Each structure stands twice: as structure tokens, then as C-alpha cells.
């Protein structure tokens, strides 16, 4: 299995109260699977996504991603692991406004021992893959929402990570742009073998995934289902 | 290098804010450099070194050229003392004995002895011969000429004395660049002191270890004379005679420290604002895999760039200001040329760089420690 989660719990203190957004959650996902996480607000889906992405650490339980014991990595080790193996796609794109599309895509490559020409080749290839080669020198303010999200996806895949995590990637887009982004994600999963974990509230977005998981109060509420049955 | 370029781009994000910060840093570093330039100029004329071999013979208990009067006939007696290499009698006339920023000093010397006594003097305009030939001629120090806008052939009047500019001189001794050399008899008559009376004798001795014994010998020789002397090494003479000016300049050190503190606070505040405004963006970079050290470096680079760019403007402005303005502080007839120095320029740039770094340490630490998940949800 590419992702193996056993009895994963995340809790933290908020004032005098102990909050547990995720409790004893277990799941597995093979390499290349496109997984959708659905559930009401506060169900723990974003917490699970953040744990899988390595930007948060669990309180207890096991989290293995492709032989990496992510739950046991230190903060510094997690940072390094993220920079090599994870691509994160945000709902609101979060591009750096002073940088061009090309420079935004190039950002993760600055952390790698690559020459300028190697960085250029990789960033160009990523922009080409998302269909934005002709917008490389445009700043985020000069792009539409859909184009910004494409740049964000290019930034997420430019260092060729095995795992892509997406937090409501179509949540801020119109229908046409959302469909195009979902098609892109599907292609990344099917044609490029990326394992994708996507949080969404949108059943249409979830429908493109191989599997949809529902969370409620920090736990999976139904066994793994096919997209059609889950959405219905 | 990549982070440095990113930091540079970040600075241009809020141009007005960055420019205002740099303007503040520039003002602070201008003040710091001005104070350092004064301190450095003072150190040059008061700190003794092994190369110093000049003694000043002055009238005992006198502190101003207007009141120090010694008989010119002391000259052969001093010259005969063993270890004395050269002696020159000097009559000094100044426009102001108190502290002033525009002191005009005439030094009357025997025309035939000036070159022998001071071989380092270089005539950069006009000629030495013209000065010798004409009794009211003056060899004007480069800084003096620049300050007064004087050129060859000009006539000017100061301290009630009219002179003709025969040459402009340059010397490695900053005092020489701030005075006008005239013929001794001319100055004695023009300043109504009268022939045969001088302000001081400048005595060159064979080596620096002879300074004290020869000074004692000179003072001992004239102890019971009607005009007793007090003899000191040139730099000690400056340090003692211009005490008030030195104290005043010493006080400016606090102004320099104040300027440094202001720059530190200004840059720290600016960088802290930058960090606070970019909490989410920093979290994005952390998510992409930027380490704590890289985040801290990015923030520090911004602080360093703000400090260094603003500092460079302030330090270079101060350097050019003192270079073109040629300020001369005078007190008790002594002049202190405030001359800019490349050493101070480099020191100022280094201080600006260190201040930028120091000011950004706390903001950088804060940025690198912020929790990713909470920052993303802000």
C-alpha cells in the first residue's frame, strides 16, 4: 500500500477543552489512487489531509506513506520529506503575488540541487502540462482563477512528487474552470501515476475520484465506496 | 543567492514602505557616519604614534595664539640643543580663538625655511617661487582654498590682513591644508604684533624617543627668562589646547549611538511588520518544504537589505557631504579638518549590515517558528 493509516488520532487543547478532530482512523490507499474525502465542516477531513501531507503531526497512531513513517518524523525531517514527496494544492491557490507564474512554479525547485537551466526546463514542462506555457511571465493578478489554480498545480507537481494533496481545489472556481481542473487532476492520477488525496464538499468533484471516503466527527462513517454510490 | 533574490523582490512589494524605511536608515547612518568622521579626524590629530617627531614650544600659561608671544631670538638657542633637527618660528593669526566652524588661520614663517622644515608640502597650483618673491603672498592650504573658493591671483582679506594667493598647497598633515602660509615679517607687521615676536616654535627632533628630553631641555633653558616656555609633542599640544573641542566631539559619540539605536528599532519594526503581514505566505513556503533556517534567512535577508541599502545611501551621502563641504572645527587657534575617510565608509556599511541582521533576528526567529496549520487557516 502507498498510504497506510492505523488508529490515527489527532487532538489538541483549545483553552480548557481537549479537541479531537480525528479519532482512531484507519485506511489504506494503493499507489496511483485518486481519493476524495468528504464530510461536513469540522468532520476532520482537512486535519487528515494535513497529516497525510506532513504539515501536521498526529497525537497517536501510525501513518506510513511509501515506506516513510511520517508520524515519527521530526519537524525538520518532515520538511525535507515534504519538499521531495508531496505537492500541496490549496483552495485559494496561494501564489506569491510578486512572482511570475514561472517563478511561482520554480519555487519548490529552489530547494533542490539543480542548475538554473534544469530548473527552467522543469518549470517549463510543468507549465506546459497544465496548459499555461504562454502565461509563464504573467503575475497572479494577471491570471483568471482557473489559470491561477493551474499554476498552483504546476507548482505542486514540478518536483515530481508521488503524492498530491488538494484542499478543495475547485472550491473557488466557476463550473467550467472546476471541470478543467478536475480533468487535470484525473490525468495526473491516471496518466502520471500520482496518488491524490482531495478534500471536497462538491459531489461532482468527488465523482471523478476512484474512491470517496466520508468523515463525521473524526471517523470514517462508511466503508470504502465506489464514487457513484458515495455521491448518491 | 536564490533566497537573496527572493528577498530583494519582497522588498519591492511595498515600495513606499521600503523607501520610507530606507530613508530613515539613511538619516540615522548619515548621523552615525558624521559622528564617526569627527571622531576619526580628532583621533588623527591627537593620537601619538612612533613617527611623531614634532614639538611645539609655546608661551607658558597661554592657550591662544593671540596671547602666546615668544621672542624670535630663542631660535638659535633651541637649534643648538642636541637632537634638534629643525626649528621654525611661527607667528599665528586667527580670526577666532573660540570654538568655530569657520576658522581662518595665517601662519607666518620665514620664507626660506618653509620647504626645509616641511618638505612634504606640495604646491598643486601656482608656484613656490612666486610666494617667495612677493611679501604679501600666501600659500593657501587646499581645504582652506576650497572652503573659501580661492584661486591663484585672488586677493582676500581676513583677520584684518590682505594677502595675494600665490599658490595652493597640499599636505598629508590635515592642519597644513587648513591654513595660509605667509611671510613671517609681513604677518608680524600686519597683525601689529611687531617684528621679533612669534607665537610658537615648531621643533623637529631626530627621533620620537627624544621628544620628552628635548622638551624638558627647552623649558629648562628658558625657565628663568621673562618669557618662559612650555614644550609638548604636537599631538599632546593639540589634545591639551583644544580640550573643550575634544570634549564636545567626545559627547557626539552618544549621538552616534543614538542613531544606531534608532536604525536598529526602525529596521526591526519594519521587518516585524513584514513578518506579520506574511504569516500565510510563510506557511505556504513551509508547506512547499522551506526549512526553518531558509525561512529565517529569507526574513533576515530582507532586514539586511533594508539596512544595507538605506545605510549605503546615508554613509555615502555623509562621505560626499564632508568631502565637498570641507568643514573645519577650530578652537584656541587650532583647526581640526573634518575629513571623510574610506575606513569610516567601510565601517558605516558594515555597521548598517550588522544592524540589519541584528534587527531581523527576532522577526526571523518568529517567522521560522510559526505553526503551519494555524497560519494557513488565518
XYZ file of C-alpha atoms in Angstrom:
610
model
C 0.000 0.000 0.000
C 1.182 3.535 -0.708
C -0.732 5.066 2.210
C -1.287 3.022 5.370
C -3.042 4.656 8.330
C -3.694 2.787 11.585
C -5.627 4.154 14.562
C -4.650 7.730 13.759
C -5.707 10.253 16.377
C -5.158 13.970 16.449
C -6.133 16.038 19.455
C -5.135 19.454 20.781
C -6.054 21.744 23.613
C -8.135 24.812 22.937
C -8.469 26.743 26.181
C -9.585 24.274 28.843
C -11.075 21.862 26.269
C -9.420 18.945 24.540
C -10.446 18.896 20.876
C -10.131 15.652 18.940
C -10.787 16.279 15.254
C -9.580 12.787 14.294
C -10.046 9.621 16.346
C -8.679 6.123 15.717
C -8.951 6.446 11.966
C -7.586 3.705 9.750
C -7.390 3.488 5.966
C -5.223 2.273 3.123
C -4.711 3.524 -0.400
C -2.672 1.977 -3.202
C -0.204 3.935 -5.294
C -1.879 5.960 -8.024
C -5.301 6.062 -6.375
C -7.388 9.235 -6.547
C -9.087 9.507 -3.172
C -11.780 12.033 -2.263
C -12.522 12.999 1.333
C -15.986 14.357 2.000
C -17.863 15.321 5.099
C -19.414 18.264 6.900
C -17.330 21.133 8.263
C -15.441 20.066 11.367
C -15.544 16.387 10.417
C -11.732 16.189 10.374
C -11.100 15.871 6.636
C -8.698 18.812 6.415
C -6.935 17.576 9.558
C -6.495 14.179 7.889
C -5.267 15.858 4.708
C -2.719 17.930 6.676
C -1.459 14.831 8.470
C -1.071 12.954 5.179
C 0.707 15.996 3.703
C 3.097 16.124 6.660
C 2.313 19.682 7.704
C 0.838 18.454 10.972
C 1.755 15.571 13.281
C -0.638 13.031 14.813
C -1.089 12.607 18.554
C -1.024 8.827 18.213
C -1.306 6.081 15.632
C 0.655 5.090 12.554
C 0.938 6.923 9.263
C 3.096 5.255 6.632
C 3.491 6.748 3.196
C 5.547 4.738 0.740
C 7.802 3.250 3.455
C 8.181 6.590 5.249
C 6.990 6.509 8.850
C 5.604 10.013 8.602
C 4.107 10.007 12.101
C 7.542 9.552 13.645
C 9.468 12.126 11.607
C 10.790 15.229 13.338
C 9.723 18.648 12.109
C 12.946 19.076 10.139
C 12.652 15.588 8.635
C 9.028 16.273 7.721
C 10.040 19.493 5.989
C 12.625 17.668 3.920
C 10.215 14.810 3.178
C 7.532 17.263 2.014
C 9.921 19.029 -0.286
C 10.659 15.766 -2.108
C 7.474 13.707 -1.949
C 4.409 15.960 -1.554
C 2.657 18.501 -3.716
C 0.021 20.625 -1.973
C -2.816 22.323 -3.846
C -4.739 24.971 -1.894
C -8.319 26.101 -2.388
C -7.235 29.740 -2.798
C -4.136 28.888 -4.894
C -1.820 30.919 -2.630
C 0.595 32.029 -5.295
C 3.245 34.562 -4.318
C 1.905 37.796 -5.843
C 5.269 39.413 -6.659
C 6.463 36.409 -8.630
C 5.514 35.486 -12.184
C 3.749 32.199 -12.920
C 7.106 30.719 -13.911
C 8.803 31.910 -10.715
C 5.967 30.552 -8.583
C 6.315 27.165 -10.227
C 10.080 27.327 -9.812
C 9.821 27.879 -6.012
C 9.962 24.198 -4.887
C 12.933 23.656 -7.199
C 14.957 26.295 -5.336
C 15.218 23.730 -2.545
C 16.825 21.160 -4.812
C 20.400 20.956 -6.072
C 19.520 21.892 -9.634
C 21.187 24.206 -12.104
C 19.345 27.216 -13.450
C 18.791 25.511 -16.796
C 17.479 22.350 -15.123
C 15.067 24.425 -13.069
C 13.934 26.253 -16.175
C 13.353 23.020 -18.087
C 11.325 21.501 -15.257
C 9.224 24.607 -14.620
C 8.546 24.982 -18.348
C 7.497 21.332 -18.548
C 5.128 21.709 -15.581
C 3.559 24.835 -17.040
C 3.228 23.059 -20.369
C 1.486 20.134 -18.671
C -1.148 22.433 -17.168
C -1.511 24.290 -20.488
C -0.096 27.621 -19.379
C 3.183 27.936 -21.259
C 2.001 31.169 -22.802
C 1.295 32.704 -19.376
C 4.693 31.963 -17.837
C 5.677 35.588 -17.365
C 2.295 36.754 -16.095
C 1.838 37.630 -12.464
C -1.035 36.065 -10.479
C -3.047 39.291 -10.685
C -2.983 38.974 -14.480
C -4.466 35.468 -14.434
C -8.019 34.161 -14.018
C -8.930 31.988 -11.015
C -8.763 28.827 -13.118
C -5.370 29.825 -14.506
C -4.078 30.603 -11.018
C -5.131 27.146 -9.848
C -3.371 25.611 -12.850
C -0.195 27.456 -11.882
C -0.654 26.175 -8.318
C -0.978 22.627 -9.678
C 2.144 23.125 -11.787
C 3.926 24.277 -8.610
C 2.680 21.166 -6.823
C 3.944 18.738 -9.471
C 7.122 20.467 -10.648
C 9.382 18.479 -8.310
C 7.639 15.252 -9.365
C 6.184 14.154 -6.012
C 4.425 10.790 -5.718
C 1.678 12.265 -3.532
C -0.598 15.204 -4.318
C -2.923 16.600 -1.661
C -5.610 19.077 -2.635
C -7.770 21.036 -0.237
C -10.954 21.895 -2.124
C -9.108 22.706 -5.342
C -12.299 23.684 -7.166
C -13.992 25.417 -4.242
C -13.321 28.908 -5.540
C -13.816 28.280 -9.243
C -16.709 28.577 -11.686
C -18.117 25.385 -13.204
C -16.083 25.463 -16.402
C -12.775 26.110 -14.625
C -13.616 23.480 -11.987
C -14.231 20.832 -14.656
C -10.950 21.639 -16.338
C -9.022 21.413 -13.024
C -10.664 18.077 -12.186
C -9.765 16.760 -15.631
C -6.190 17.816 -14.999
C -6.110 16.030 -11.632
C -7.613 12.910 -13.158
C -4.958 12.963 -15.832
C -2.221 13.335 -13.217
C -3.569 10.288 -11.428
C -4.270 8.114 -14.453
C -1.503 9.135 -16.843
C 1.272 10.103 -14.448
C 0.620 7.692 -11.577
C 0.235 10.340 -8.881
C -1.572 9.349 -5.712
C -4.085 12.104 -4.998
C -5.967 12.853 -1.802
C -8.549 15.567 -2.297
C -10.849 17.221 0.210
C -14.077 18.482 -1.312
C -17.609 19.469 -0.470
C -18.670 19.137 -4.083
C -20.169 15.766 -5.047
C -19.372 16.441 -8.713
C -15.715 16.896 -7.827
C -15.755 13.761 -5.688
C -17.266 11.839 -8.584
C -14.009 11.953 -10.546
C -12.125 10.149 -7.755
C -11.533 6.403 -7.677
C -12.867 6.247 -4.140
C -14.773 8.575 -1.841
C -14.462 8.496 1.947
C -16.948 10.181 4.261
C -15.853 11.537 7.596
C -18.005 12.557 10.506
C -16.751 13.598 13.934
C -13.241 12.460 13.120
C -14.122 8.966 11.938
C -14.926 7.241 8.668
C -18.642 6.659 8.607
C -18.993 4.134 5.831
C -16.803 1.517 4.289
C -14.874 2.485 1.174
C -17.343 3.001 -1.615
C -17.293 3.491 -5.345
C -17.671 7.098 -6.423
C -21.165 6.624 -7.778
C -22.603 5.081 -4.598
C -20.785 7.531 -2.346
C -22.046 10.560 -4.216
C -25.576 9.230 -4.388
C 21.702 33.522 -3.623
C 18.244 32.343 -4.700
C 16.830 33.434 -1.340
C 18.598 36.777 -1.645
C 16.907 37.423 -4.997
C 13.563 36.433 -3.479
C 14.209 38.806 -0.550
C 15.033 41.614 -2.984
C 11.758 41.010 -4.808
C 9.904 41.013 -1.497
C 11.332 44.434 -0.666
C 9.879 45.861 -3.848
C 6.436 44.534 -2.876
C 5.619 47.597 -0.747
C 7.856 50.163 -2.385
C 6.727 53.163 -0.393
C 7.130 51.389 2.923
C 10.547 50.081 1.950
C 11.634 53.505 0.694
C 10.486 55.193 3.902
C 12.340 52.614 5.994
C 15.474 53.070 3.922
C 15.152 56.855 4.194
C 15.024 56.525 7.989
C 18.019 54.189 7.985
C 19.863 56.585 5.664
C 19.237 59.520 8.033
C 20.441 57.516 11.035
C 23.535 56.232 9.253
C 24.312 59.733 7.944
C 24.408 60.936 11.543
C 26.447 57.927 12.644
C 28.973 58.481 9.843
C 29.186 62.203 10.607
C 29.990 61.458 14.246
C 32.481 58.737 13.312
C 34.161 61.091 10.817
C 34.595 63.716 13.552
C 35.955 61.132 15.995
C 38.305 59.757 13.351
C 39.561 63.208 12.362
C 40.178 64.031 16.016
C 41.987 60.756 16.629
C 44.276 61.510 13.700
C 45.495 64.761 15.244
C 45.620 63.720 18.898
C 46.790 60.132 18.999
C 50.545 59.962 19.153
C 52.466 57.486 17.024
C 56.083 56.371 16.764
C 56.505 58.575 13.672
C 55.774 61.785 15.591
C 58.889 63.888 15.996
C 57.481 67.410 16.295
C 57.472 69.567 19.410
C 55.562 72.797 19.906
C 57.188 75.458 22.049
C 54.514 77.770 23.432
C 54.442 80.573 25.948
C 53.807 79.161 29.414
C 50.212 79.580 30.688
C 48.918 80.796 27.364
C 46.260 78.985 25.374
C 45.546 81.155 22.387
C 47.821 82.425 19.610
C 46.701 85.957 20.388
C 48.342 85.784 23.828
C 51.288 83.453 23.262
C 54.268 85.664 22.494
C 57.826 84.451 22.400
C 60.983 86.304 21.333
C 62.196 85.215 17.917
C 65.747 85.210 19.236
C 65.039 81.941 21.087
C 65.531 80.297 17.693
C 69.351 79.845 17.698
C 69.296 78.689 21.323
C 66.749 75.975 20.566
C 68.594 74.968 17.407
C 71.770 74.341 19.424
C 70.118 71.775 21.713
C 71.379 68.293 20.916
C 68.925 66.146 18.970
C 67.093 69.088 17.396
C 66.978 68.647 13.637
C 64.990 71.668 12.519
C 63.271 74.658 14.107
C 60.873 77.092 12.572
C 59.422 80.170 14.273
C 55.733 80.627 13.526
C 53.504 83.617 14.008
C 49.865 82.628 14.036
C 46.917 84.918 13.427
C 43.370 83.605 13.734
C 40.001 85.250 13.292
C 38.513 83.489 16.304
C 40.096 81.919 19.381
C 36.850 80.265 20.499
C 35.146 77.230 19.032
C 34.093 77.894 15.469
C 33.280 76.048 12.269
C 34.990 78.630 10.080
C 38.417 79.383 11.472
C 40.866 81.313 9.325
C 44.456 80.790 10.316
C 47.533 82.552 8.971
C 50.904 81.059 9.723
C 53.804 83.446 9.302
C 57.054 81.596 8.642
C 60.500 82.577 7.333
C 60.087 82.100 3.581
C 63.466 80.468 3.144
C 62.792 77.863 5.874
C 59.336 76.543 4.968
C 60.419 73.952 2.402
C 63.321 72.822 4.557
C 61.070 72.434 7.592
C 58.157 70.865 5.771
C 59.369 69.004 2.658
C 56.027 67.185 2.363
C 54.236 70.342 1.212
C 53.252 70.037 -2.437
C 52.274 73.130 -4.402
C 49.348 71.914 -6.527
C 48.587 75.292 -8.151
C 50.640 78.473 -8.588
C 54.275 78.326 -7.543
C 56.509 78.376 -4.531
C 58.820 80.879 -6.243
C 56.007 83.388 -6.676
C 55.310 83.100 -2.986
C 58.968 83.741 -2.143
C 59.077 86.796 -4.414
C 56.077 88.651 -3.089
C 55.958 89.788 0.542
C 52.129 89.728 0.838
C 51.831 86.384 -0.917
C 50.121 83.403 0.660
C 50.385 79.679 0.120
C 46.863 78.535 0.836
C 46.008 75.024 2.041
C 43.876 73.004 -0.331
C 40.917 72.660 2.075
C 41.082 76.333 3.007
C 41.077 77.350 -0.687
C 38.178 75.009 -1.421
C 36.186 76.317 1.529
C 36.709 79.946 0.543
C 36.597 79.390 -3.220
C 40.092 80.842 -3.678
C 42.237 80.517 -6.782
C 45.646 81.728 -7.906
C 45.855 85.503 -8.229
C 42.939 86.158 -5.898
C 43.257 88.659 -3.104
C 41.435 88.105 0.114
C 41.182 89.766 3.472
C 40.781 88.104 6.835
C 41.734 88.995 10.392
C 42.428 92.483 9.023
C 45.187 91.125 6.787
C 45.154 91.426 2.986
C 47.003 88.727 1.047
C 47.558 87.619 -2.527
C 47.113 83.904 -3.346
C 50.409 82.776 -4.895
C 49.936 79.043 -4.546
C 47.685 76.288 -3.286
C 49.347 73.596 -1.237
C 48.541 70.063 -0.235
C 49.990 68.113 2.648
C 49.412 64.783 4.336
C 49.113 66.787 7.571
C 45.500 67.957 7.646
C 46.471 71.057 9.674
C 48.538 72.327 6.730
C 45.584 72.000 4.382
C 43.566 74.393 6.518
C 45.912 77.330 6.873
C 47.503 80.023 4.757
C 51.284 80.360 4.967
C 52.556 83.923 4.697
C 55.927 85.596 5.250
C 56.774 85.966 8.921
C 57.778 89.666 8.882
C 54.678 90.504 6.850
C 52.372 88.831 9.364
C 54.218 90.300 12.353
C 53.668 93.780 10.956
C 50.189 93.246 9.553
C 48.880 91.801 12.805
C 50.524 94.578 14.871
C 52.488 92.049 16.956
C 55.683 93.643 15.852
C 58.897 92.299 14.407
C 60.851 89.882 16.555
C 57.863 88.258 18.237
C 56.388 84.874 17.321
C 53.572 82.703 18.646
C 55.460 79.441 18.828
C 58.370 77.413 17.594
C 57.848 74.111 15.862
C 60.796 71.842 16.563
C 61.613 68.649 14.717
C 63.747 66.208 16.665
C 65.836 63.324 15.425
C 63.614 60.557 16.839
C 60.427 60.155 18.831
C 62.238 58.964 21.963
C 63.942 62.354 22.093
C 60.650 64.242 22.340
C 60.489 64.314 26.143
C 64.149 65.021 26.942
C 64.346 67.819 24.375
C 61.048 69.333 25.561
C 62.432 69.385 29.087
C 65.722 70.862 27.921
C 63.955 73.683 26.054
C 61.724 74.587 29.003
C 64.676 74.381 31.376
C 66.669 76.731 29.153
C 64.031 79.485 29.297
C 62.715 78.824 32.803
C 64.144 81.993 34.287
C 63.655 84.070 31.164
C 60.973 86.763 31.027
C 59.058 84.615 28.536
C 59.134 81.044 29.954
C 58.027 78.251 27.657
C 56.029 75.075 27.797
C 57.017 72.454 25.240
C 54.914 69.453 24.270
C 54.693 66.948 21.429
C 52.477 68.329 18.666
C 49.602 65.887 19.232
C 49.659 66.281 23.007
C 49.677 70.036 22.436
C 46.572 69.710 20.307
C 44.913 67.408 22.845
C 45.590 69.787 25.744
C 44.986 73.084 23.990
C 41.753 72.071 22.303
C 40.270 70.295 25.330
C 36.853 71.913 25.006
C 36.550 70.978 21.365
C 37.638 67.423 22.156
C 35.072 67.138 24.944
C 32.406 68.419 22.596
C 33.352 65.892 19.945
C 33.554 63.174 22.605
C 29.970 63.912 23.520
C 28.858 63.341 19.938
C 29.659 59.657 20.452
C 26.315 59.446 22.258
C 24.600 60.932 19.233
C 26.188 58.224 17.114
C 24.969 55.529 19.493
C 21.507 57.102 19.464
C 21.497 56.998 15.671
C 22.495 53.337 15.718
C 19.711 52.527 18.205
C 17.181 54.400 16.065
C 18.217 52.471 12.957
C 18.005 49.204 14.870
C 14.477 49.979 16.069
C 13.352 51.175 12.665
C 14.539 48.094 10.767
C 13.270 45.726 13.482
C 9.845 47.352 13.334
C 9.762 47.192 9.520
C 10.799 43.534 9.420
C 8.350 42.611 12.165
C 5.553 44.244 10.135
C 6.681 42.295 7.081
C 6.579 39.020 9.025
C 3.134 39.764 10.462
C 1.742 40.673 7.058
C 3.031 37.457 5.501
C 2.029 34.809 8.027
C 0.062 32.826 5.452
C 2.650 33.212 2.731
C 5.365 31.985 5.066
C 3.188 28.965 5.876
C 2.856 28.286 2.129
C 6.640 28.312 1.773
C 6.913 25.966 4.758
C 4.355 23.673 3.137
C 6.435 23.659 -0.042
C 9.372 22.454 2.028
C 11.266 25.602 3.019
C 13.103 24.796 6.255
C 13.137 26.948 9.378
C 16.634 28.104 8.517
C 15.581 29.058 4.994
C 12.536 30.965 6.271
C 14.708 32.743 8.861
C 17.327 33.508 6.207
C 14.712 34.936 3.865
C 13.445 37.297 6.581
C 16.984 38.201 7.663
C 17.992 38.978 4.093
C 15.135 41.468 3.879
C 16.333 43.148 7.081
C 19.933 43.141 5.883
C 18.962 44.566 2.501
C 16.873 47.317 4.105
C 19.750 48.134 6.476
C 22.446 47.900 3.851
C 20.673 49.818 1.089
C 19.490 52.569 3.460
C 22.860 52.529 5.212
C 24.747 52.829 1.941
C 22.710 55.881 0.986
C 23.352 57.507 4.389
C 27.035 56.602 4.637
C 27.904 57.611 1.077
C 25.913 60.854 1.438
C 27.848 61.698 4.609
C 31.147 60.866 2.902
C 30.368 63.099 -0.054
C 28.970 65.816 2.207
C 32.202 66.093 4.200
C 34.272 65.753 1.056
C 32.592 68.719 -0.622
C 31.808 70.870 2.381
C 35.339 70.826 3.882
C 34.268 71.581 7.448
C 36.952 72.797 9.799
C 36.407 72.956 13.537
C 38.587 75.493 15.263
C 39.363 76.151 18.881
C 42.125 78.151 20.574
C 43.681 78.754 17.188
C 43.946 75.077 16.316
C 42.000 73.655 13.446
C 40.525 70.254 13.023
C 39.584 69.398 9.465
C 36.618 67.047 9.384
C 37.840 64.837 6.577
C 35.968 61.776 5.348
C 37.834 58.517 5.329
C 37.328 55.307 3.318
C 37.810 53.393 6.580
C 34.784 55.148 8.072
C 32.825 54.491 4.889
C 33.508 50.765 5.154
C 32.832 50.792 8.883
C 29.475 52.507 8.266
C 28.484 49.917 5.665
C 29.496 47.097 7.991
C 27.529 48.629 10.869
C 24.470 49.013 8.587
C 24.760 45.376 7.549
C 25.109 44.197 11.152
C 22.203 46.386 12.271
C 20.017 44.931 9.526
C 20.969 41.436 10.635
C 20.528 42.178 14.329
C 17.183 43.892 13.773
C 15.816 40.952 11.835
C 16.931 38.204 14.223
C 13.796 38.213 16.374
C 11.334 38.592 13.454
C 13.220 35.833 11.604
C 13.035 33.561 14.632
C 9.311 34.254 14.952
C 8.633 33.581 11.291
C 10.563 30.321 11.346
C 8.690 29.061 14.422
C 5.143 29.777 13.329
C 2.899 26.683 13.214
C 1.941 25.856 9.624
C -1.629 24.682 10.092
C -2.762 27.606 12.257
C -1.031 30.064 9.932
C -2.713 28.607 6.857
C -6.137 28.990 8.430
C -5.611 32.668 9.324
